[in-house]
XYZ file of N, CA, C and O in Angstrom:
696
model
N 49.139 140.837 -86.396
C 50.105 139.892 -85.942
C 49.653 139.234 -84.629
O 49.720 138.017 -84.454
N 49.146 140.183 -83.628
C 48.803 139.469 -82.345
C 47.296 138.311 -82.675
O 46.864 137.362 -82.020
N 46.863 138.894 -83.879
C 45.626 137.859 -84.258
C 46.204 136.367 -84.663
O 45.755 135.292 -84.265
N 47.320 136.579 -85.560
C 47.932 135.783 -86.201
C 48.615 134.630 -84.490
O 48.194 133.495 -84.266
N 49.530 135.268 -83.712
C 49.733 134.604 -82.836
C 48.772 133.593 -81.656
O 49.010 132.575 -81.005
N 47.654 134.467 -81.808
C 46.295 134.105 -80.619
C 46.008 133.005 -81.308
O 46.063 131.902 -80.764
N 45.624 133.176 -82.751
C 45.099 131.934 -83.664
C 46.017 130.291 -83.580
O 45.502 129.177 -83.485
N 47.448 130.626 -83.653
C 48.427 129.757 -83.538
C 48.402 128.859 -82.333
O 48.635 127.651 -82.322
N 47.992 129.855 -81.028
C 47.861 129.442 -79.918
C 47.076 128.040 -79.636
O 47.214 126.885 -79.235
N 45.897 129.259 -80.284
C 44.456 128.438 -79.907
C 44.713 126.994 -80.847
O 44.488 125.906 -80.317
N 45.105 127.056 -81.999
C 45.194 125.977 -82.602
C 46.074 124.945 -81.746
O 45.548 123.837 -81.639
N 47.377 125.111 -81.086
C 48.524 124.635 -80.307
C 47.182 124.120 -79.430
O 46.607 123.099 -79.806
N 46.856 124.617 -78.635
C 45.945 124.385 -77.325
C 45.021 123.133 -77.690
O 44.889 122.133 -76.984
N 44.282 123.419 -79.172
C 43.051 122.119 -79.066
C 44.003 120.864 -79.731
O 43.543 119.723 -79.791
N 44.929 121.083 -80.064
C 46.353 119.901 -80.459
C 46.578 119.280 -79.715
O 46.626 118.060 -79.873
N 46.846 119.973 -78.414
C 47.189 119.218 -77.099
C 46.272 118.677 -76.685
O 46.406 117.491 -76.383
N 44.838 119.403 -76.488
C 43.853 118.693 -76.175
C 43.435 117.360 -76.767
O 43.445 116.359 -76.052
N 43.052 117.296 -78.092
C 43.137 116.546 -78.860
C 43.816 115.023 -78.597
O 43.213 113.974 -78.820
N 45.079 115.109 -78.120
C 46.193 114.222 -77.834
C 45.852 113.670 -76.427
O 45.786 112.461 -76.209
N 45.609 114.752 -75.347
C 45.823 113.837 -74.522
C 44.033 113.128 -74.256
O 43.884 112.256 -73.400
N 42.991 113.559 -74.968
C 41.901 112.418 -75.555
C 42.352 110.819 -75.314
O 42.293 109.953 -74.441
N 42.967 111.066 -77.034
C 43.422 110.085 -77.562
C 44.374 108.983 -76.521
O 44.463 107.778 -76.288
N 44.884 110.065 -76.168
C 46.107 109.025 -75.050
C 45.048 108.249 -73.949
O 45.183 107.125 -73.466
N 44.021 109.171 -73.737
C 43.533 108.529 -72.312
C 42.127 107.409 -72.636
O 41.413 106.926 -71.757
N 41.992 107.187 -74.064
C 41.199 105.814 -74.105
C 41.874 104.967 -74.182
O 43.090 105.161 -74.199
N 41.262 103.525 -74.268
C 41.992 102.239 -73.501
C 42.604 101.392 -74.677
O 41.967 101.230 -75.718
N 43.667 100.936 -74.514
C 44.841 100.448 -75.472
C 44.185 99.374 -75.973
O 43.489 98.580 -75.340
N 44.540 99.377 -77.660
C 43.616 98.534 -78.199
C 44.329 96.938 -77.409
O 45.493 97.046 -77.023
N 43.672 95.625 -77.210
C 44.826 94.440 -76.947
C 45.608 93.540 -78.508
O 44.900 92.891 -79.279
N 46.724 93.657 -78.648
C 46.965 92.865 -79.296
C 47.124 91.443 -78.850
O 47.614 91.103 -77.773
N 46.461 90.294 -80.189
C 46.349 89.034 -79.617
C 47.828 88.279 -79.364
O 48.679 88.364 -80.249
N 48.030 87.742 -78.472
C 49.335 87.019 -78.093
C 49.218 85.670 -78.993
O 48.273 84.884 -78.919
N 50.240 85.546 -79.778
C 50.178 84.345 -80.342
C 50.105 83.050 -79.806
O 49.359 82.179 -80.254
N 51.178 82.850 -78.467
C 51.178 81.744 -77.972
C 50.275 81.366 -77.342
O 50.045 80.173 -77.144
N 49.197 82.859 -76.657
C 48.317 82.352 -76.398
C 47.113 81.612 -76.932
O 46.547 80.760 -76.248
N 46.854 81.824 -77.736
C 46.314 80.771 -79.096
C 46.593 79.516 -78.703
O 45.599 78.810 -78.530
N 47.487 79.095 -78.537
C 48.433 77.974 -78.523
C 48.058 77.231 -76.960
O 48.517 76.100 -76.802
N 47.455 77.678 -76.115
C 46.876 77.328 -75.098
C 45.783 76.872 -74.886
O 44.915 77.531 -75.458
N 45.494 76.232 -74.453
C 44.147 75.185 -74.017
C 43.334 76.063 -72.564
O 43.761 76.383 -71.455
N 42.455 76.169 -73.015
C 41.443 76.774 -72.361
C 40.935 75.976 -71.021
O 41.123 74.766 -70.895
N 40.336 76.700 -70.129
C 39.907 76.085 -69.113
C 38.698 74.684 -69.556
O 38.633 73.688 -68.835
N 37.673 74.863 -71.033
C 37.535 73.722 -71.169
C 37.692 72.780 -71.861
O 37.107 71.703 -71.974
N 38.710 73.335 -72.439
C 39.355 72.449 -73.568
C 40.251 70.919 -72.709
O 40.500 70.868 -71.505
N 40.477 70.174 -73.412
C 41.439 69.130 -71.832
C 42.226 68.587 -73.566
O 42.068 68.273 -74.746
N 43.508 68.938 -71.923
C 45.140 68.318 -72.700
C 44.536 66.778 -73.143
O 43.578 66.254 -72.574
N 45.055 66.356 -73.920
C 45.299 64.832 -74.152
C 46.692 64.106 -73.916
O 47.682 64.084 -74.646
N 46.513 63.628 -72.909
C 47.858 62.706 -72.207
C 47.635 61.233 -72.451
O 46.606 60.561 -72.513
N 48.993 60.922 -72.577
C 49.099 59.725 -73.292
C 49.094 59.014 -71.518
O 49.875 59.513 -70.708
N 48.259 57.983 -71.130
C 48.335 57.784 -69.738
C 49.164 56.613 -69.786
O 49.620 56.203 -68.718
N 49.437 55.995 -70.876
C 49.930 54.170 -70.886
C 51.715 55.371 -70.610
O 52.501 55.106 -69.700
N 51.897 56.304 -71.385
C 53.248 56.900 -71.307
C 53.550 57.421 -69.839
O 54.651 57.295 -69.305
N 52.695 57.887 -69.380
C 52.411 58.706 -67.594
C 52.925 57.575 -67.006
O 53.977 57.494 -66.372
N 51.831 56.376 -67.340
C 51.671 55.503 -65.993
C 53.342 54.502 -65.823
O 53.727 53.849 -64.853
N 54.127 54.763 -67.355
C 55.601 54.403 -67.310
C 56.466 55.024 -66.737
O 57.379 54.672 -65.990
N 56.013 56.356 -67.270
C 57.030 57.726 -66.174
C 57.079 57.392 -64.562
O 57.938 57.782 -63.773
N 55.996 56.612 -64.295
C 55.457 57.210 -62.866
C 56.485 55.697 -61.982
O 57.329 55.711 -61.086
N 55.789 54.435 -62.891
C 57.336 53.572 -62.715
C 58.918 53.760 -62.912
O 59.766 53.470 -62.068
N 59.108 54.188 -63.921
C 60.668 54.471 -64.082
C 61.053 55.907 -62.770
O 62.039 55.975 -62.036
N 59.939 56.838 -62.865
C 60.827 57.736 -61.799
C 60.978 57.125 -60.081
O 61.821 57.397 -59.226
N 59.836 56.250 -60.039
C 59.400 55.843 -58.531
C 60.307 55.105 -58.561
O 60.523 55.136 -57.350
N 61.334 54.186 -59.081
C 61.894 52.551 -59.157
C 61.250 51.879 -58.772
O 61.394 51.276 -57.709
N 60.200 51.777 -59.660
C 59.920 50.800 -59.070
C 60.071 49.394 -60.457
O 59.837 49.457 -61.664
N 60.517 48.329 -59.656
C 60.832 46.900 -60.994
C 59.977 45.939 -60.855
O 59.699 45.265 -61.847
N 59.310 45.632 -59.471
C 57.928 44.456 -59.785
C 57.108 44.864 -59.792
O 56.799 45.455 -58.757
N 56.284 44.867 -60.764
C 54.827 45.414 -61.385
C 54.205 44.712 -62.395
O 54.891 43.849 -62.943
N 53.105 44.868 -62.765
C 52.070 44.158 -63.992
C 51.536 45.430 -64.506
O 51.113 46.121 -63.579
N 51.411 45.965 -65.636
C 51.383 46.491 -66.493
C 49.645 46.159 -66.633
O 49.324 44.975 -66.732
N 48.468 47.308 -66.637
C 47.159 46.696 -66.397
C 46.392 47.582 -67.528
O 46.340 48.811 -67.554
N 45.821 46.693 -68.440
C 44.974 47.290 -69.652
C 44.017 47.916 -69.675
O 42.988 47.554 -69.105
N 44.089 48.633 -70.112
C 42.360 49.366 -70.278
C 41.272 49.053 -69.875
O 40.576 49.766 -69.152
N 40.836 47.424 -70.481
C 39.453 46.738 -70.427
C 39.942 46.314 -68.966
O 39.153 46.127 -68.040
N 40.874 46.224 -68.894
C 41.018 45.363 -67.333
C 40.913 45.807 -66.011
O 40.536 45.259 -64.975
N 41.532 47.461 -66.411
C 41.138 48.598 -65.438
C 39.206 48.699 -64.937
O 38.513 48.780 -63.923
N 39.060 48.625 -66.437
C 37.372 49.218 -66.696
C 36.679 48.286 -65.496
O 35.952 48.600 -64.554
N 37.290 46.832 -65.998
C 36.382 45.944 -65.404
C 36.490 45.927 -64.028
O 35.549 46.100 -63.253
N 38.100 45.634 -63.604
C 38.204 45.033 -61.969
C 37.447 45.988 -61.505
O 36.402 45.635 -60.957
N 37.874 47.976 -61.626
C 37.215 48.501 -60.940
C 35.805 49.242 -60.924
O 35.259 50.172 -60.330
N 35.443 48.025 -62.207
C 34.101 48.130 -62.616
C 33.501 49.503 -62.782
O 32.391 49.774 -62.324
N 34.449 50.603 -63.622
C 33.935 52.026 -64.566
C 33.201 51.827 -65.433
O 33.029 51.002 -66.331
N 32.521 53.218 -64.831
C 31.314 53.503 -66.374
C 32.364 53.335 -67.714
O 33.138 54.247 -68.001
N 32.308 52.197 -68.420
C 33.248 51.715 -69.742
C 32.943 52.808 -70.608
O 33.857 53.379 -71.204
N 31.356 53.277 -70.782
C 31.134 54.053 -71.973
C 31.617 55.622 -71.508
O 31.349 56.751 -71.919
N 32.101 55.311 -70.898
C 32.254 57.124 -69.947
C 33.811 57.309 -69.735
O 34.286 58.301 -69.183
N 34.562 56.250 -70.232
C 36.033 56.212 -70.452
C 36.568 56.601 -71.929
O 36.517 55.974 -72.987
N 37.131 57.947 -71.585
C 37.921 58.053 -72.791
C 39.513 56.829 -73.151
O 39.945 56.179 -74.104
N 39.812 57.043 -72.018
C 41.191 55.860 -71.932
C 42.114 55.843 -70.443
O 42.535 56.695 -69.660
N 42.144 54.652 -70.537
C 43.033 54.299 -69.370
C 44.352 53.563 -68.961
O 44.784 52.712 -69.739
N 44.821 53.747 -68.151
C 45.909 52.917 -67.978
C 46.486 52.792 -66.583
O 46.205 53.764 -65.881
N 47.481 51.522 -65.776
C 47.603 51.768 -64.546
C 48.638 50.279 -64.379
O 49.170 49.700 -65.326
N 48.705 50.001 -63.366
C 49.729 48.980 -62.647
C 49.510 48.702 -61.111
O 48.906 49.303 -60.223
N 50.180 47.653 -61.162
C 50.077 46.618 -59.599
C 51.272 46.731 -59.854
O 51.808 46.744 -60.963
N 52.046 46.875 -58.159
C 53.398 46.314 -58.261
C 53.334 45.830 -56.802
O 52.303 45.822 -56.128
N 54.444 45.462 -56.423
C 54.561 44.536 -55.140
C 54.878 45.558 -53.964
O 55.398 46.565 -54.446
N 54.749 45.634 -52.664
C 55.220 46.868 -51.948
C 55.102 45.856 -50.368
O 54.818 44.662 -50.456
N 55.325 46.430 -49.172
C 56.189 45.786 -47.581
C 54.895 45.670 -47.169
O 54.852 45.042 -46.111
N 53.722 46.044 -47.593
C 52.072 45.353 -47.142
C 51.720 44.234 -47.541
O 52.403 43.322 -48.006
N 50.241 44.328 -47.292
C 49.855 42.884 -47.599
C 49.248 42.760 -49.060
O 49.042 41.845 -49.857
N 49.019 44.477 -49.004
C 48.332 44.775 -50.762
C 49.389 44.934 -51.390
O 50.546 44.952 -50.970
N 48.802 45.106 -52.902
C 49.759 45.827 -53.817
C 49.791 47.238 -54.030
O 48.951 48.038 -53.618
N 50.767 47.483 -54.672
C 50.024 49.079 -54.932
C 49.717 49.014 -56.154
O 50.144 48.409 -57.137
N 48.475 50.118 -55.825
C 47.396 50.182 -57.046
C 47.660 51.605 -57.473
O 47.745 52.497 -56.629
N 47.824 51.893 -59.077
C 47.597 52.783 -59.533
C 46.685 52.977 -60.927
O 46.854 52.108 -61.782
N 45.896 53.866 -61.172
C 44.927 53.937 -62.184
C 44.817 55.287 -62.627
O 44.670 56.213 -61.829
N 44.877 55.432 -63.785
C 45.275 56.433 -64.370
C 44.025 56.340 -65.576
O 44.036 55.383 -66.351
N 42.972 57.381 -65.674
C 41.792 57.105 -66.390
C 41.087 58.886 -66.805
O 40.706 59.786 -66.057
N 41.165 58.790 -68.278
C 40.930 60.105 -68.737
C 39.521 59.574 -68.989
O 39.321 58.510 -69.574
N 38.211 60.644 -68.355
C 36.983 60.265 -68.371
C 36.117 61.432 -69.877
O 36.701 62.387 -70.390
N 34.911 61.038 -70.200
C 34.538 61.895 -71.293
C 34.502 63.483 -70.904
O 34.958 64.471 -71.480
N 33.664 63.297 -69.516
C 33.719 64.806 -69.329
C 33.947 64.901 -67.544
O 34.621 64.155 -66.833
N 33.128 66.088 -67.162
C 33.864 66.150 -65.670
C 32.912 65.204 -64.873
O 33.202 64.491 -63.912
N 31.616 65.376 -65.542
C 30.387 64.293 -64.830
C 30.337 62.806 -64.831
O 29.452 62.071 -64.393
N 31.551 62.483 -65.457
C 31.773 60.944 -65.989
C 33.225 60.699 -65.153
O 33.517 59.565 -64.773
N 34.030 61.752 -64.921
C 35.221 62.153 -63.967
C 34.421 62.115 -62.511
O 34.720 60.998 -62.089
N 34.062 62.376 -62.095
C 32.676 62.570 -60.503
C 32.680 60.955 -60.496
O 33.366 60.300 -59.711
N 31.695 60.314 -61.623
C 31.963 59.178 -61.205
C 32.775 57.795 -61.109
O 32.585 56.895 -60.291
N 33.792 57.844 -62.214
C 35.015 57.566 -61.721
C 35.695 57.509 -60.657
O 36.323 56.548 -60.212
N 35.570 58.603 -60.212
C 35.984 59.298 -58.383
C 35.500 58.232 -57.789
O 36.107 57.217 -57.446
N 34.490 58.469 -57.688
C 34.047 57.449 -56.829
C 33.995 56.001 -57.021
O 33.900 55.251 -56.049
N 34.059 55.515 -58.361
C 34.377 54.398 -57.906
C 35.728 53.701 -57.338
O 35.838 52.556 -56.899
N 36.707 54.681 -57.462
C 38.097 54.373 -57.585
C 38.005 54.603 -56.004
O 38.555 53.761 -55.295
N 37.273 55.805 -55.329
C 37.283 56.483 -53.694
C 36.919 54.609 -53.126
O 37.571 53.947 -52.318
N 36.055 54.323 -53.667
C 35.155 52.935 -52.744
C 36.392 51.910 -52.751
O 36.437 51.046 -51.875
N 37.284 51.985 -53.620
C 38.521 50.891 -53.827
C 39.111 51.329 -52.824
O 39.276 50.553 -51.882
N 39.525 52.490 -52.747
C 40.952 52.712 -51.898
C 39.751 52.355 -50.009
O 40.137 51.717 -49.029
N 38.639 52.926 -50.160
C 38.154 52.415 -49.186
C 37.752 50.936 -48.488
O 37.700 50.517 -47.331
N 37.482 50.345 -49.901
C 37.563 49.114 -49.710
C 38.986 48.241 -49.244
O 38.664 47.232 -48.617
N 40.206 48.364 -49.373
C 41.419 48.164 -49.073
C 41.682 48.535 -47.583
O 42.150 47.738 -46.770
N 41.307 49.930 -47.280
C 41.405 50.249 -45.747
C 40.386 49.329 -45.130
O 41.069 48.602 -44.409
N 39.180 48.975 -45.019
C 38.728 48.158 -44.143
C 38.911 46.516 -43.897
O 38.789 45.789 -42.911
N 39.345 46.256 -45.612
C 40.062 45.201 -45.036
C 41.627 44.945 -44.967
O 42.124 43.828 -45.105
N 42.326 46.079 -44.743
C 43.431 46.494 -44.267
C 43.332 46.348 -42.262
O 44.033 45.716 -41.473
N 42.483 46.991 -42.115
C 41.782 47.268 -40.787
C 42.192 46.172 -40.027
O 43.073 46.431 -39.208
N 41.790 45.002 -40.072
C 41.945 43.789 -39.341
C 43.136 42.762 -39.323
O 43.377 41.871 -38.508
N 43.775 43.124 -40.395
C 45.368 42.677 -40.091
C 46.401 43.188 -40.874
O 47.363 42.458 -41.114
N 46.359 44.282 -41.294
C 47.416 44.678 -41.960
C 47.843 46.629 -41.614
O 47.572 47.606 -42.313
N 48.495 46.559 -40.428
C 48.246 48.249 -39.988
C 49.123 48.999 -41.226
O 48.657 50.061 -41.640
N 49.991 48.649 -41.649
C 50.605 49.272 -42.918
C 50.050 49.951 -43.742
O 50.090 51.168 -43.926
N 49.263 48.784 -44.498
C 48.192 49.252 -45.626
C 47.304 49.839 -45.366
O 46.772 50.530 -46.236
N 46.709 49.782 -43.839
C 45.615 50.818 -43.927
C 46.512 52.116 -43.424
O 46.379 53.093 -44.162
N 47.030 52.221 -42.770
C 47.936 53.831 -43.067
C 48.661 54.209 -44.186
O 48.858 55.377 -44.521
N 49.076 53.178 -44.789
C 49.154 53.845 -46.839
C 47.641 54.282 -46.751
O 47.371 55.212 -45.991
N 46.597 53.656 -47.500
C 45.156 53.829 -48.074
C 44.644 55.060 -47.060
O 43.806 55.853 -47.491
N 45.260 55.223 -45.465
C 44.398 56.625 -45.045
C 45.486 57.696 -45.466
O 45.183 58.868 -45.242
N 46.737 57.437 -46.058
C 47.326 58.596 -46.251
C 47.387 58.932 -47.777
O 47.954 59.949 -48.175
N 46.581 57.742 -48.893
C 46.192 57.870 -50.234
C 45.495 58.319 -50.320
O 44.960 58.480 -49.223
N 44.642 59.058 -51.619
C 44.050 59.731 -51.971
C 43.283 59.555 -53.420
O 44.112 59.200 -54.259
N 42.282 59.657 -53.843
C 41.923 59.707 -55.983
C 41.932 61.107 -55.944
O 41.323 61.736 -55.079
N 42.566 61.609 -56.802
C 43.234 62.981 -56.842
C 42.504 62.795 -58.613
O 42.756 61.846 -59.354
N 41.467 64.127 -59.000
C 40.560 64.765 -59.987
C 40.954 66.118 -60.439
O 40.929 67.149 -59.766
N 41.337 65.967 -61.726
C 41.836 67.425 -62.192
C 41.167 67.504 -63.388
O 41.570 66.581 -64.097
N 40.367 68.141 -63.934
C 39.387 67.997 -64.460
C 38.713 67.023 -65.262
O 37.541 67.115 -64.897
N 38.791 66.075 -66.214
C 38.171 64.986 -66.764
C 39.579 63.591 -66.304
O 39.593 62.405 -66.632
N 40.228 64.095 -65.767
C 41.514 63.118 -65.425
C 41.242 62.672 -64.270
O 40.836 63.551 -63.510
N 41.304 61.652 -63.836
C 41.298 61.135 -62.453
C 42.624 59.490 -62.153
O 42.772 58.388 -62.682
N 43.159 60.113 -61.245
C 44.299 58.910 -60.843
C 43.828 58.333 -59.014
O 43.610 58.968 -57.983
N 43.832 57.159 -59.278
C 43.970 56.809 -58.474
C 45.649 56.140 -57.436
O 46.210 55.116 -57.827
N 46.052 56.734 -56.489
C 47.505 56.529 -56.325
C 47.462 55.292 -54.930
O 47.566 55.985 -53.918
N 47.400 54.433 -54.687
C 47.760 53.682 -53.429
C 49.027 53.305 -53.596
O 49.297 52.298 -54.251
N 49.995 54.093 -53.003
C 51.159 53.858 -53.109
C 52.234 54.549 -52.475
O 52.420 55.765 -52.521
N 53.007 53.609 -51.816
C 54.276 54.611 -50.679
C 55.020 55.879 -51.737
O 55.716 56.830 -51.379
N 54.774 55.659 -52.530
C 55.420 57.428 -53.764
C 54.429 57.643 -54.433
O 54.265 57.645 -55.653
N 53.158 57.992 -52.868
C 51.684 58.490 -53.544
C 52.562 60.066 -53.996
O 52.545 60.424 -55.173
N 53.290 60.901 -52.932
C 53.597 62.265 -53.110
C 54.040 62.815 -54.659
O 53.543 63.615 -55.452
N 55.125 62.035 -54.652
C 56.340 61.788 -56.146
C 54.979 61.651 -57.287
O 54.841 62.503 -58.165
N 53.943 60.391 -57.137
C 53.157 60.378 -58.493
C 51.954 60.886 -58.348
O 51.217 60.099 -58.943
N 51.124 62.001 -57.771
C 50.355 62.804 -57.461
C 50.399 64.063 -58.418
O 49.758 64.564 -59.342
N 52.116 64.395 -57.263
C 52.560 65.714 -58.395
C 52.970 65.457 -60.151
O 52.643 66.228 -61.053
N 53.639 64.370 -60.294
C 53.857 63.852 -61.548
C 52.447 63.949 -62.640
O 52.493 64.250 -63.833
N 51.407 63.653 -61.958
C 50.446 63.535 -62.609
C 49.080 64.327 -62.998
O 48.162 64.261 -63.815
N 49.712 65.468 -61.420
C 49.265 67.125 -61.991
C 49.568 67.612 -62.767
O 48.787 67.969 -63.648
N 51.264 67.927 -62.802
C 51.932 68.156 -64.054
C 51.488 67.883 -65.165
O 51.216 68.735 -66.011
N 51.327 66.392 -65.342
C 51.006 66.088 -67.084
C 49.754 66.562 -67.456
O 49.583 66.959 -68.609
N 48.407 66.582 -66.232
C 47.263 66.603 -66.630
C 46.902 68.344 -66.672
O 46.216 68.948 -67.497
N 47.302 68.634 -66.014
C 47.249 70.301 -65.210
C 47.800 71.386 -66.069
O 47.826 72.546 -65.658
């Protein structure tokens, strides 16, 4: 009988052992569905920018503006055209001597986004210097504007509700 009990034991003992093994390797992951459903760091959202660049009027109030096309964007601010996935943007009237400029331009990739940047950076720079010599307004809009790059997206904002359409346009792109 005491064989019979020792045996029971020992069996009890490598049971437990056994278990807490098992317990202490690492939990298999189950896949999250929604995460699926997420866009990867290089995957890029597709935003409708002609829809953005309306949001960004209707939330700002703003009512005098021109509505500015694609090819027209490409050209004035003379973008790599073949390096544009799509664009969109507006002039409206504002208490300077400029307008405000906004440009809203989804580029192919981030190296075609880089230069975008910059050509849109040389605009808002170009505006401050000849802001410089008679218009102190506009060049303190244009030094307090920014071309704000979130990954193949790039906006350009010159505009007194640069703050309001900055964040608006992280949001959509971000």
């Amino acid at each position: 009988m005491k064989k019979l009990v020792s045996l029971v034991g020992v069996l009890l003992a490598l049971t437990m052992l056994l278990t807490l093994c098992a317990c202490g390797g690492e939990a298999e992951e189950t896949p999250d569905p929604a995460a699926e459903n997420e866009p990867t760091q290089t995957e890029t959202v597709d935003v409708d920018l002609t829809a953005l660049s309306a949001q960004l009027v209707a939330d700002c109030g703003i009512t005098d503006y021109v509505d500015l096309a694609a090819d027209k964007l490409i050209s004035t601010y003379q973008l790599p055209a073949d390096q544009v996935v799509a664009a969109a943007g507006f002039n409206a009237t504002s208490s300077g001597a400029f307008p405000q400029e906004i440009v809203l331009v989804q580029a192919a990739d981030e190296t075609a986004a880089a230069a975008v940047a910059d050509q849109l950076t040389a605009r808002l720079s170009s505006i401050a210097e000849q802001a410089a010599s008679y218009d102190p307004a506009s060049l303190e809009l244009a030094e307090n504007c920014d071309v704000v790059t979130q990954g193949v997206y790039v906006g350009l904002f010159f505009s007194e509700h640069y703050d309001a359409m900055v964040s608006a346009f992280q949001s959509a792109v971000g």
